[in-house]
PDB file of N, CA and C and ligand atoms in Angstrom:
ATOM      1  N   MET G1276       0.902  -1.237  -0.093  1.00 54.00           N
ATOM      2  CA  MET G1276      -0.054   0.036   0.120  1.00 54.00           C
ATOM      3  C   MET G1276       0.796   1.066  -0.143  1.00 54.00           C
ATOM      4  N   ASP G1277       0.390   2.324  -0.622  1.00 62.00           N
ATOM      5  CA  ASP G1277       1.087   3.530  -0.625  1.00 62.00           C
ATOM      6  C   ASP G1277       1.084   4.195   0.607  1.00 62.00           C
ATOM      7  N   LYS G1278       2.400   4.474   1.177  1.00 63.00           N
ATOM      8  CA  LYS G1278       2.530   4.881   2.451  1.00 63.00           C
ATOM      9  C   LYS G1278       1.897   6.160   3.021  1.00 63.00           C
ATOM     10  N   HIS G1279       1.622   6.961   1.980  1.00 70.00           N
ATOM     11  CA  HIS G1279       1.037   8.102   2.198  1.00 70.00           C
ATOM     12  C   HIS G1279      -0.521   7.977   2.491  1.00 70.00           C
ATOM     13  N   LEU G1280      -1.008   6.786   2.288  1.00 62.00           N
ATOM     14  CA  LEU G1280      -2.382   6.537   2.652  1.00 62.00           C
ATOM     15  C   LEU G1280      -2.717   6.123   3.881  1.00 62.00           C
ATOM     16  N   LEU G1281      -1.403   5.567   4.573  1.00 57.00           N
ATOM     17  CA  LEU G1281      -1.636   4.595   5.861  1.00 57.00           C
ATOM     18  C   LEU G1281      -1.964   5.680   7.062  1.00 57.00           C
ATOM     19  N   LEU G1282      -1.168   6.775   7.136  1.00 57.00           N
ATOM     20  CA  LEU G1282      -1.670   7.555   8.196  1.00 57.00           C
ATOM     21  C   LEU G1282      -3.061   8.043   8.292  1.00 57.00           C
ATOM     22  N   PRO G1283      -3.669   8.661   7.125  1.00 57.00           N
ATOM     23  CA  PRO G1283      -5.026   8.857   7.182  1.00 57.00           C
ATOM     24  C   PRO G1283      -5.841   7.855   7.476  1.00 57.00           C
ATOM     25  N   LEU G1284      -5.542   6.441   7.004  1.00 52.00           N
ATOM     26  CA  LEU G1284      -6.205   5.343   7.553  1.00 52.00           C
ATOM     27  C   LEU G1284      -6.178   5.244   9.022  1.00 52.00           C
ATOM     28  N   VAL G1285      -5.041   5.223   9.504  1.00 50.00           N
ATOM     29  CA  VAL G1285      -4.904   5.171  10.926  1.00 50.00           C
ATOM     30  C   VAL G1285      -5.748   5.962  11.849  1.00 50.00           C
ATOM     31  N   ILE G1286      -5.747   7.555  11.288  1.00 51.00           N
ATOM     32  CA  ILE G1286      -6.389   8.504  11.907  1.00 51.00           C
ATOM     33  C   ILE G1286      -7.825   8.113  11.851  1.00 51.00           C
ATOM     34  N   LEU G1287      -8.583   7.656  10.776  1.00 51.00           N
ATOM     35  CA  LEU G1287      -9.782   7.436  10.349  1.00 51.00           C
ATOM     36  C   LEU G1287     -10.197   6.031  11.203  1.00 51.00           C
ATOM     37  N   SER G1288      -9.379   5.104  11.314  1.00 52.00           N
ATOM     38  CA  SER G1288      -9.559   3.934  12.209  1.00 52.00           C
ATOM     39  C   SER G1288      -9.917   4.273  13.621  1.00 52.00           C
ATOM     40  N   SER G1289      -9.101   5.204  14.021  1.00 53.00           N
ATOM     41  CA  SER G1289      -9.127   5.612  15.616  1.00 53.00           C
ATOM     42  C   SER G1289     -10.375   6.519  15.618  1.00 53.00           C
ATOM     43  N   LEU G1290     -10.839   7.446  14.901  1.00 53.00           N
ATOM     44  CA  LEU G1290     -12.258   8.032  14.940  1.00 53.00           C
ATOM     45  C   LEU G1290     -13.236   7.122  14.971  1.00 53.00           C
ATOM     46  N   LEU G1291     -13.300   6.047  14.129  1.00 53.00           N
ATOM     47  CA  LEU G1291     -14.359   4.956  14.071  1.00 53.00           C
ATOM     48  C   LEU G1291     -14.367   4.517  15.471  1.00 53.00           C
ATOM     49  N   GLY G1292     -13.173   3.961  15.948  1.00 53.00           N
ATOM     50  CA  GLY G1292     -13.051   3.336  17.145  1.00 53.00           C
ATOM     51  C   GLY G1292     -13.855   4.140  18.364  1.00 53.00           C
ATOM     52  N   PHE G1293     -13.836   5.502  18.170  1.00 55.00           N
ATOM     53  CA  PHE G1293     -14.392   6.465  19.291  1.00 55.00           C
ATOM     54  C   PHE G1293     -16.155   6.023  19.138  1.00 55.00           C
ATOM     55  N   LEU G1294     -16.579   5.704  17.874  1.00 61.00           N
ATOM     56  CA  LEU G1294     -17.957   5.800  17.636  1.00 61.00           C
ATOM     57  C   LEU G1294     -18.366   4.273  17.914  1.00 61.00           C
ATOM     58  N   GLN G1295     -17.491   3.471  18.227  1.00 77.00           N
ATOM     59  CA  GLN G1295     -17.891   1.877  18.370  1.00 77.00           C
ATOM     60  C   GLN G1295     -18.750   1.899  19.651  1.00 77.00           C
ATOM     61  N   ALA G1296     -19.751   0.930  19.757  1.00 91.00           N
ATOM     62  CA  ALA G1296     -20.407   0.642  20.789  1.00 91.00           C
ATOM     63  C   ALA G1296     -19.622   0.092  21.888  1.00 91.00           C
ATOM     64  N   LEU G1297     -19.603   0.514  23.099  1.00 94.00           N
ATOM     65  CA  LEU G1297     -18.951   0.059  24.338  1.00 94.00           C
ATOM     66  C   LEU G1297     -20.178  -0.321  25.205  1.00 94.00           C
ATOM     67  N   GLN G1298     -19.625  -1.457  25.876  1.00 97.00           N
ATOM     68  CA  GLN G1298     -20.380  -2.043  26.998  1.00 97.00           C
ATOM     69  C   GLN G1298     -20.129  -1.203  28.289  1.00 97.00           C
ATOM     70  N   CYS G1299     -20.892  -0.940  29.143  1.00 98.00           N
ATOM     71  CA  CYS G1299     -20.709  -0.183  30.328  1.00 98.00           C
ATOM     72  C   CYS G1299     -21.579  -1.009  31.308  1.00 98.00           C
ATOM     73  N   PHE G1300     -21.019  -0.780  32.597  1.00 98.00           N
ATOM     74  CA  PHE G1300     -21.821  -1.332  33.830  1.00 98.00           C
ATOM     75  C   PHE G1300     -22.922  -0.417  34.016  1.00 98.00           C
ATOM     76  N   HIS G1301     -24.229  -0.999  34.264  1.00 98.00           N
ATOM     77  CA  HIS G1301     -25.209  -0.231  34.487  1.00 98.00           C
ATOM     78  C   HIS G1301     -25.710  -0.580  36.081  1.00 98.00           C
ATOM     79  N   CYS G1302     -25.905   0.489  36.770  1.00 98.00           N
ATOM     80  CA  CYS G1302     -26.686   0.094  38.171  1.00 98.00           C
ATOM     81  C   CYS G1302     -27.515   1.288  38.641  1.00 98.00           C
ATOM     82  N   ASP G1303     -28.735   0.837  38.952  1.00 98.00           N
ATOM     83  CA  ASP G1303     -29.591   1.896  39.581  1.00 98.00           C
ATOM     84  C   ASP G1303     -29.105   2.457  40.804  1.00 98.00           C
ATOM     85  N   ARG G1304     -28.472   1.638  41.588  1.00 98.00           N
ATOM     86  CA  ARG G1304     -27.923   2.039  43.102  1.00 98.00           C
ATOM     87  C   ARG G1304     -26.953   1.022  43.533  1.00 98.00           C
ATOM     88  N   VAL G1305     -25.749   1.848  43.633  1.00 98.00           N
ATOM     89  CA  VAL G1305     -24.766   1.312  44.084  1.00 98.00           C
ATOM     90  C   VAL G1305     -24.500   1.723  45.689  1.00 98.00           C
ATOM     91  N   ASN G1306     -24.682   0.825  46.581  1.00 97.00           N
ATOM     92  CA  ASN G1306     -24.226   1.220  48.103  1.00 97.00           C
ATOM     93  C   ASN G1306     -22.987   1.694  48.367  1.00 97.00           C
ATOM     94  N   ALA G1307     -22.907   2.052  49.672  1.00 96.00           N
ATOM     95  CA  ALA G1307     -21.747   2.779  50.059  1.00 96.00           C
ATOM     96  C   ALA G1307     -20.579   1.792  50.210  1.00 96.00           C
ATOM     97  N   SER G1308     -20.786   0.542  50.108  1.00 96.00           N
ATOM     98  CA  SER G1308     -19.599  -0.538  50.028  1.00 96.00           C
ATOM     99  C   SER G1308     -19.303  -0.671  48.421  1.00 96.00           C
ATOM    100  N   GLY G1309     -20.020  -0.079  47.561  1.00 96.00           N
ATOM    101  CA  GLY G1309     -19.601  -0.384  46.076  1.00 96.00           C
ATOM    102  C   GLY G1309     -20.372  -1.605  45.676  1.00 96.00           C
ATOM    103  N   VAL G1310     -21.411  -2.308  46.245  1.00 97.00           N
ATOM    104  CA  VAL G1310     -22.246  -3.222  46.012  1.00 97.00           C
ATOM    105  C   VAL G1310     -23.354  -2.802  45.080  1.00 97.00           C
ATOM    106  N   CYS G1311     -23.700  -3.414  43.952  1.00 98.00           N
ATOM    107  CA  CYS G1311     -25.018  -2.943  43.169  1.00 98.00           C
ATOM    108  C   CYS G1311     -26.076  -3.591  43.945  1.00 98.00           C
ATOM    109  N   VAL G1312     -27.096  -2.815  44.463  1.00 98.00           N
ATOM    110  CA  VAL G1312     -28.142  -3.433  45.054  1.00 98.00           C
ATOM    111  C   VAL G1312     -29.360  -3.355  44.321  1.00 98.00           C
ATOM    112  N   SER G1313     -29.353  -2.689  43.090  1.00 97.00           N
ATOM    113  CA  SER G1313     -30.604  -2.680  42.465  1.00 97.00           C
ATOM    114  C   SER G1313     -30.371  -2.189  40.987  1.00 97.00           C
ATOM    115  N   GLY G1314     -30.996  -2.846  40.136  1.00 97.00           N
ATOM    116  CA  GLY G1314     -30.782  -2.709  38.533  1.00 97.00           C
ATOM    117  C   GLY G1314     -29.528  -2.871  38.061  1.00 97.00           C
ATOM    118  N   GLU G1315     -28.995  -4.161  38.469  1.00 98.00           N
ATOM    119  CA  GLU G1315     -27.655  -4.540  37.883  1.00 98.00           C
ATOM    120  C   GLU G1315     -27.704  -5.069  36.382  1.00 98.00           C
ATOM    121  N   ARG G1316     -27.080  -4.503  35.593  1.00 98.00           N
ATOM    122  CA  ARG G1316     -27.067  -5.075  34.199  1.00 98.00           C
ATOM    123  C   ARG G1316     -25.832  -4.455  33.247  1.00 98.00           C
ATOM    124  N   PHE G1317     -25.916  -4.556  32.026  1.00 98.00           N
ATOM    125  CA  PHE G1317     -24.953  -3.844  31.417  1.00 98.00           C
ATOM    126  C   PHE G1317     -25.677  -3.068  30.248  1.00 98.00           C
ATOM    127  N   CYS G1318     -25.191  -1.955  29.787  1.00 98.00           N
ATOM    128  CA  CYS G1318     -25.722  -1.243  29.038  1.00 98.00           C
ATOM    129  C   CYS G1318     -24.640  -1.028  27.674  1.00 98.00           C
ATOM    130  N   GLU G1319     -25.167  -0.796  26.502  1.00 97.00           N
ATOM    131  CA  GLU G1319     -24.381  -0.603  25.464  1.00 97.00           C
ATOM    132  C   GLU G1319     -24.476   0.801  24.772  1.00 97.00           C
ATOM    133  N   THR G1320     -23.498   1.590  24.681  1.00 95.00           N
ATOM    134  CA  THR G1320     -23.573   2.989  24.221  1.00 95.00           C
ATOM    135  C   THR G1320     -24.130   3.096  22.694  1.00 95.00           C
ATOM    136  N   THR G1321     -24.687   4.096  22.404  1.00 93.00           N
ATOM    137  CA  THR G1321     -25.003   4.400  20.923  1.00 93.00           C
ATOM    138  C   THR G1321     -24.548   5.731  20.586  1.00 93.00           C
ATOM    139  N   GLY G1322     -24.273   6.029  19.502  1.00 90.00           N
ATOM    140  CA  GLY G1322     -23.786   7.402  19.190  1.00 90.00           C
ATOM    141  C   GLY G1322     -22.591   7.796  19.881  1.00 90.00           C
ATOM    142  N   SER G1323     -22.812   9.098  20.370  1.00 88.00           N
ATOM    143  CA  SER G1323     -21.608   9.659  21.093  1.00 88.00           C
ATOM    144  C   SER G1323     -21.798   9.473  22.729  1.00 88.00           C
ATOM    145  N   GLN G1324     -22.582   8.331  23.186  1.00 93.00           N
ATOM    146  CA  GLN G1324     -22.669   8.159  24.449  1.00 93.00           C
ATOM    147  C   GLN G1324     -21.505   7.605  25.157  1.00 93.00           C
ATOM    148  N   GLN G1325     -21.282   7.608  26.449  1.00 94.00           N
ATOM    149  CA  GLN G1325     -20.142   7.118  27.011  1.00 94.00           C
ATOM    150  C   GLN G1325     -20.567   6.439  28.377  1.00 94.00           C
ATOM    151  N   CYS G1326     -19.792   5.762  28.955  1.00 96.00           N
ATOM    152  CA  CYS G1326     -19.761   5.116  30.249  1.00 96.00           C
ATOM    153  C   CYS G1326     -19.852   6.201  31.272  1.00 96.00           C
ATOM    154  N   PHE G1327     -20.674   5.987  32.341  1.00 96.00           N
ATOM    155  CA  PHE G1327     -20.542   7.026  33.503  1.00 96.00           C
ATOM    156  C   PHE G1327     -20.613   6.310  34.481  1.00 96.00           C
ATOM    157  N   VAL G1328     -19.881   7.108  35.723  1.00 96.00           N
ATOM    158  CA  VAL G1328     -20.173   6.587  36.969  1.00 96.00           C
ATOM    159  C   VAL G1328     -20.338   7.792  37.983  1.00 96.00           C
ATOM    160  N   LYS G1329     -21.282   7.692  38.778  1.00 94.00           N
ATOM    161  CA  LYS G1329     -21.587   8.971  39.586  1.00 94.00           C
ATOM    162  C   LYS G1329     -21.436   8.532  40.951  1.00 94.00           C
ATOM    163  N   LYS G1330     -20.894   9.247  41.864  1.00 94.00           N
ATOM    164  CA  LYS G1330     -20.588   8.945  43.331  1.00 94.00           C
ATOM    165  C   LYS G1330     -21.451  10.037  44.112  1.00 94.00           C
ATOM    166  N   VAL G1331     -22.087   9.764  45.127  1.00 93.00           N
ATOM    167  CA  VAL G1331     -22.522  10.947  45.880  1.00 93.00           C
ATOM    168  C   VAL G1331     -22.109  10.828  47.261  1.00 93.00           C
ATOM    169  N   TYR G1332     -21.471  11.857  47.750  1.00 91.00           N
ATOM    170  CA  TYR G1332     -20.577  11.886  48.823  1.00 91.00           C
ATOM    171  C   TYR G1332     -21.517  12.943  49.924  1.00 91.00           C
ATOM    172  N   ARG G1333     -21.614  12.464  51.160  1.00 92.00           N
ATOM    173  CA  ARG G1333     -22.452  13.249  52.005  1.00 92.00           C
ATOM    174  C   ARG G1333     -21.392  13.555  53.393  1.00 92.00           C
ATOM    175  N   ASP G1334     -21.151  14.799  53.323  1.00 90.00           N
ATOM    176  CA  ASP G1334     -19.964  14.938  54.606  1.00 90.00           C
ATOM    177  C   ASP G1334     -18.811  14.144  54.279  1.00 90.00           C
ATOM    178  N   GLY G1335     -18.375  14.124  53.008  1.00 88.00           N
ATOM    179  CA  GLY G1335     -17.265  13.667  52.666  1.00 88.00           C
ATOM    180  C   GLY G1335     -17.205  12.133  52.767  1.00 88.00           C
ATOM    181  N   ILE G1336     -18.333  11.316  52.991  1.00 94.00           N
ATOM    182  CA  ILE G1336     -18.412   9.890  52.987  1.00 94.00           C
ATOM    183  C   ILE G1336     -19.173   9.634  52.052  1.00 94.00           C
ATOM    184  N   ILE G1337     -18.830   8.549  51.136  1.00 95.00           N
ATOM    185  CA  ILE G1337     -19.529   7.917  50.100  1.00 95.00           C
ATOM    186  C   ILE G1337     -20.955   7.355  50.490  1.00 95.00           C
ATOM    187  N   SER G1338     -21.834   7.954  49.908  1.00 96.00           N
ATOM    188  CA  SER G1338     -23.387   7.563  50.276  1.00 96.00           C
ATOM    189  C   SER G1338     -23.956   6.562  49.436  1.00 96.00           C
ATOM    190  N   TYR G1339     -23.911   6.910  48.086  1.00 96.00           N
ATOM    191  CA  TYR G1339     -24.495   5.934  47.067  1.00 96.00           C
ATOM    192  C   TYR G1339     -23.903   6.310  45.719  1.00 96.00           C
ATOM    193  N   GLY G1340     -24.282   5.591  44.793  1.00 97.00           N
ATOM    194  CA  GLY G1340     -23.904   6.088  43.397  1.00 97.00           C
ATOM    195  C   GLY G1340     -24.932   5.394  42.173  1.00 97.00           C
ATOM    196  N   TYR G1341     -24.466   5.509  40.954  1.00 96.00           N
ATOM    197  CA  TYR G1341     -25.222   5.045  40.031  1.00 96.00           C
ATOM    198  C   TYR G1341     -23.908   4.704  38.883  1.00 96.00           C
ATOM    199  N   GLN G1342     -24.370   3.868  37.886  1.00 97.00           N
ATOM    200  CA  GLN G1342     -23.535   3.482  36.671  1.00 97.00           C
ATOM    201  C   GLN G1342     -24.373   3.451  35.425  1.00 97.00           C
ATOM    202  N   GLY G1343     -23.942   3.742  34.245  1.00 97.00           N
ATOM    203  CA  GLY G1343     -24.667   3.511  33.306  1.00 97.00           C
ATOM    204  C   GLY G1343     -24.096   4.077  31.879  1.00 97.00           C
ATOM    205  N   CYS G1344     -24.980   4.148  31.028  1.00 97.00           N
ATOM    206  CA  CYS G1344     -24.456   4.909  29.622  1.00 97.00           C
ATOM    207  C   CYS G1344     -25.138   5.970  29.488  1.00 97.00           C
ATOM    208  N   SER G1345     -24.443   7.121  29.147  1.00 95.00           N
ATOM    209  CA  SER G1345     -25.217   8.440  28.844  1.00 95.00           C
ATOM    210  C   SER G1345     -24.426   9.336  27.919  1.00 95.00           C
ATOM    211  N   SER G1346     -25.301  10.243  27.240  1.00 90.00           N
ATOM    212  CA  SER G1346     -24.582  11.068  26.125  1.00 90.00           C
ATOM    213  C   SER G1346     -24.483  12.461  26.979  1.00 90.00           C
ATOM    214  N   LEU G1347     -24.873  12.646  28.014  1.00 83.00           N
ATOM    215  CA  LEU G1347     -24.647  14.067  28.809  1.00 83.00           C
ATOM    216  C   LEU G1347     -23.460  13.598  29.800  1.00 83.00           C
ATOM    217  N   CYS G1348     -22.239  13.968  29.324  1.00 77.00           N
ATOM    218  CA  CYS G1348     -21.065  13.413  30.146  1.00 77.00           C
ATOM    219  C   CYS G1348     -20.217  14.727  30.658  1.00 77.00           C
ATOM    220  N   VAL G1349     -20.414  15.176  31.616  1.00 72.00           N
ATOM    221  CA  VAL G1349     -19.274  16.189  32.171  1.00 72.00           C
ATOM    222  C   VAL G1349     -18.901  15.868  33.443  1.00 72.00           C
ATOM    223  N   ASP G1350     -17.407  15.653  33.322  1.00 66.00           N
ATOM    224  CA  ASP G1350     -16.727  15.490  34.615  1.00 66.00           C
ATOM    225  C   ASP G1350     -16.678  16.274  35.417  1.00 66.00           C
ATOM    226  N   MET G1351     -17.490  16.435  36.471  1.00 65.00           N
ATOM    227  CA  MET G1351     -17.408  17.403  37.552  1.00 65.00           C
ATOM    228  C   MET G1351     -17.705  17.037  38.876  1.00 65.00           C
ATOM    229  N   MET G1352     -17.620  17.902  39.895  1.00 73.00           N
ATOM    230  CA  MET G1352     -17.845  17.883  41.259  1.00 73.00           C
ATOM    231  C   MET G1352     -18.741  18.863  41.593  1.00 73.00           C
ATOM    232  N   PHE G1353     -19.842  18.407  41.951  1.00 65.00           N
ATOM    233  CA  PHE G1353     -21.013  19.479  42.213  1.00 65.00           C
ATOM    234  C   PHE G1353     -20.967  19.612  43.783  1.00 65.00           C
ATOM    235  N   LEU G1354     -21.213  20.796  44.417  1.00 72.00           N
ATOM    236  CA  LEU G1354     -21.046  20.998  45.793  1.00 72.00           C
ATOM    237  C   LEU G1354     -22.354  21.561  46.013  1.00 72.00           C
ATOM    238  N   ASN G1355     -23.152  21.089  47.004  1.00 75.00           N
ATOM    239  CA  ASN G1355     -24.428  21.533  47.301  1.00 75.00           C
ATOM    240  C   ASN G1355     -24.596  21.235  48.863  1.00 75.00           C
ATOM    241  N   PHE G1356     -24.481  22.338  49.729  1.00 77.00           N
ATOM    242  CA  PHE G1356     -24.336  22.170  51.129  1.00 77.00           C
ATOM    243  C   PHE G1356     -23.212  21.255  51.492  1.00 77.00           C
ATOM    244  N   ASN G1357     -23.713  20.087  52.220  1.00 85.00           N
ATOM    245  CA  ASN G1357     -22.670  19.030  52.568  1.00 85.00           C
ATOM    246  C   ASN G1357     -22.774  17.872  51.556  1.00 85.00           C
ATOM    247  N   VAL G1358     -23.055  18.096  50.241  1.00 87.00           N
ATOM    248  CA  VAL G1358     -23.311  16.838  49.286  1.00 87.00           C
ATOM    249  C   VAL G1358     -22.517  17.246  48.232  1.00 87.00           C
ATOM    250  N   ASN G1359     -21.670  16.146  47.923  1.00 87.00           N
ATOM    251  CA  ASN G1359     -20.761  16.476  46.536  1.00 87.00           C
ATOM    252  C   ASN G1359     -21.086  15.175  45.604  1.00 87.00           C
ATOM    253  N   LEU G1360     -21.024  15.761  44.471  1.00 88.00           N
ATOM    254  CA  LEU G1360     -21.277  14.605  43.270  1.00 88.00           C
ATOM    255  C   LEU G1360     -19.993  14.577  42.387  1.00 88.00           C
ATOM    256  N   ASP G1361     -19.684  13.265  42.463  1.00 89.00           N
ATOM    257  CA  ASP G1361     -18.662  13.163  41.609  1.00 89.00           C
ATOM    258  C   ASP G1361     -18.879  12.430  40.642  1.00 89.00           C
ATOM    259  N   TRP G1362     -18.851  12.950  39.130  1.00 91.00           N
ATOM    260  CA  TRP G1362     -19.406  12.432  37.954  1.00 91.00           C
ATOM    261  C   TRP G1362     -18.552  12.230  36.996  1.00 91.00           C
ATOM    262  N   LYS G1363     -17.975  10.900  36.688  1.00 92.00           N
ATOM    263  CA  LYS G1363     -17.025  10.745  35.717  1.00 92.00           C
ATOM    264  C   LYS G1363     -17.455   9.948  34.437  1.00 92.00           C
ATOM    265  N   CYS G1364     -16.979  10.222  33.398  1.00 93.00           N
ATOM    266  CA  CYS G1364     -17.283   9.639  32.120  1.00 93.00           C
ATOM    267  C   CYS G1364     -16.035   8.795  31.549  1.00 93.00           C
ATOM    268  N   CYS G1365     -16.156   7.906  30.824  1.00 93.00           N
ATOM    269  CA  CYS G1365     -14.985   7.364  30.069  1.00 93.00           C
ATOM    270  C   CYS G1365     -15.533   6.628  28.858  1.00 93.00           C
ATOM    271  N   HIS G1366     -14.591   6.545  27.919  1.00 92.00           N
ATOM    272  CA  HIS G1366     -14.920   5.718  26.723  1.00 92.00           C
ATOM    273  C   HIS G1366     -13.695   5.037  26.191  1.00 92.00           C
ATOM    274  N   HIS G1367     -12.653   4.881  26.899  1.00 92.00           N
ATOM    275  CA  HIS G1367     -11.314   4.499  26.304  1.00 92.00           C
ATOM    276  C   HIS G1367     -11.497   2.745  26.341  1.00 92.00           C
ATOM    277  N   ALA G1368     -12.567   2.252  27.107  1.00 94.00           N
ATOM    278  CA  ALA G1368     -12.555   0.935  26.816  1.00 94.00           C
ATOM    279  C   ALA G1368     -13.934   0.310  27.593  1.00 94.00           C
ATOM    280  N   SER G1369     -14.368  -0.764  27.088  1.00 96.00           N
ATOM    281  CA  SER G1369     -15.676  -1.426  27.674  1.00 96.00           C
ATOM    282  C   SER G1369     -15.531  -1.425  29.187  1.00 96.00           C
ATOM    283  N   LEU G1370     -16.580  -1.301  29.836  1.00 97.00           N
ATOM    284  CA  LEU G1370     -16.431  -1.465  31.322  1.00 97.00           C
ATOM    285  C   LEU G1370     -15.380  -0.756  32.027  1.00 97.00           C
ATOM    286  N   CYS G1371     -15.234   0.589  31.699  1.00 97.00           N
ATOM    287  CA  CYS G1371     -14.167   1.342  32.278  1.00 97.00           C
ATOM    288  C   CYS G1371     -14.795   2.150  33.296  1.00 97.00           C
ATOM    289  N   ASN G1372     -16.263   1.965  33.599  1.00 96.00           N
ATOM    290  CA  ASN G1372     -16.941   2.863  34.832  1.00 96.00           C
ATOM    291  C   ASN G1372     -17.003   1.920  35.839  1.00 96.00           C
ATOM    292  N   LYS G1373     -15.910   1.220  36.342  1.00 96.00           N
ATOM    293  CA  LYS G1373     -16.166   0.550  37.494  1.00 96.00           C
ATOM    294  C   LYS G1373     -16.550   1.549  38.567  1.00 96.00           C
ATOM    295  N   PHE G1374     -17.198   0.998  39.858  1.00 95.00           N
ATOM    296  CA  PHE G1374     -17.612   2.034  40.750  1.00 95.00           C
ATOM    297  C   PHE G1374     -16.213   2.085  41.688  1.00 95.00           C
TER     298      PHE G1374
HETATM  299  C1  NAG T1859     -24.026  -3.011  50.514  1.00 90.16           C
HETATM  300  O1  NAG T1859     -24.845  -4.133  50.021  1.00 90.16           O
HETATM  301  C2  NAG T1859     -24.311  -5.448  50.527  1.00 90.16           C
HETATM  302  C3  NAG T1859     -25.035  -6.475  49.880  1.00 90.16           C
HETATM  303  O2  NAG T1859     -26.336  -6.370  50.135  1.00 90.16           O
HETATM  304  C4  NAG T1859     -24.144  -5.567  51.944  1.00 90.16           C
HETATM  305  O3  NAG T1859     -23.462  -6.615  52.316  1.00 90.16           O
HETATM  306  C5  NAG T1859     -23.244  -4.281  52.507  1.00 90.16           C
HETATM  307  O4  NAG T1859     -23.327  -4.319  53.881  1.00 90.16           O
HETATM  308  C6  NAG T1859     -23.941  -2.957  52.216  1.00 90.16           C
HETATM  309  N1  NAG T1859     -23.311  -1.587  52.527  1.00 90.16           N
HETATM  310  C7  NAG T1859     -23.745  -0.808  53.011  1.00 90.16           C
HETATM  311  C8  NAG T1859     -22.897   0.388  53.443  1.00 90.16           C
HETATM  312  O5  NAG T1859     -25.043  -0.881  53.395  1.00 90.16           O
END
């Protein structure tokens, strides 16, 4: 193959890789020990969705969390009185949203 075509092909395939569906952990409620107590399954991303994991802290102590697939993905720490929300997204690998 012409080596001038190789680089564009590598770039294209990594872009397509980003659009590939990922498997993510899904859980409606993860308890403070990191055990999924409700709605445990896997979800698959579509389009620009990513895997996410949200952890809710109360007075600096982990209280509960969620995991799943979402297209709304803003890494952030939201502070509201004594409650912090740690919201992380990832798309580098399937099942990257471990609690
Ligand atoms: C989380 O759930 C597991 C399994 O039901 C239980 O053993 C554990 O004690 C729970 N942790 C908390 C902090 O409630």
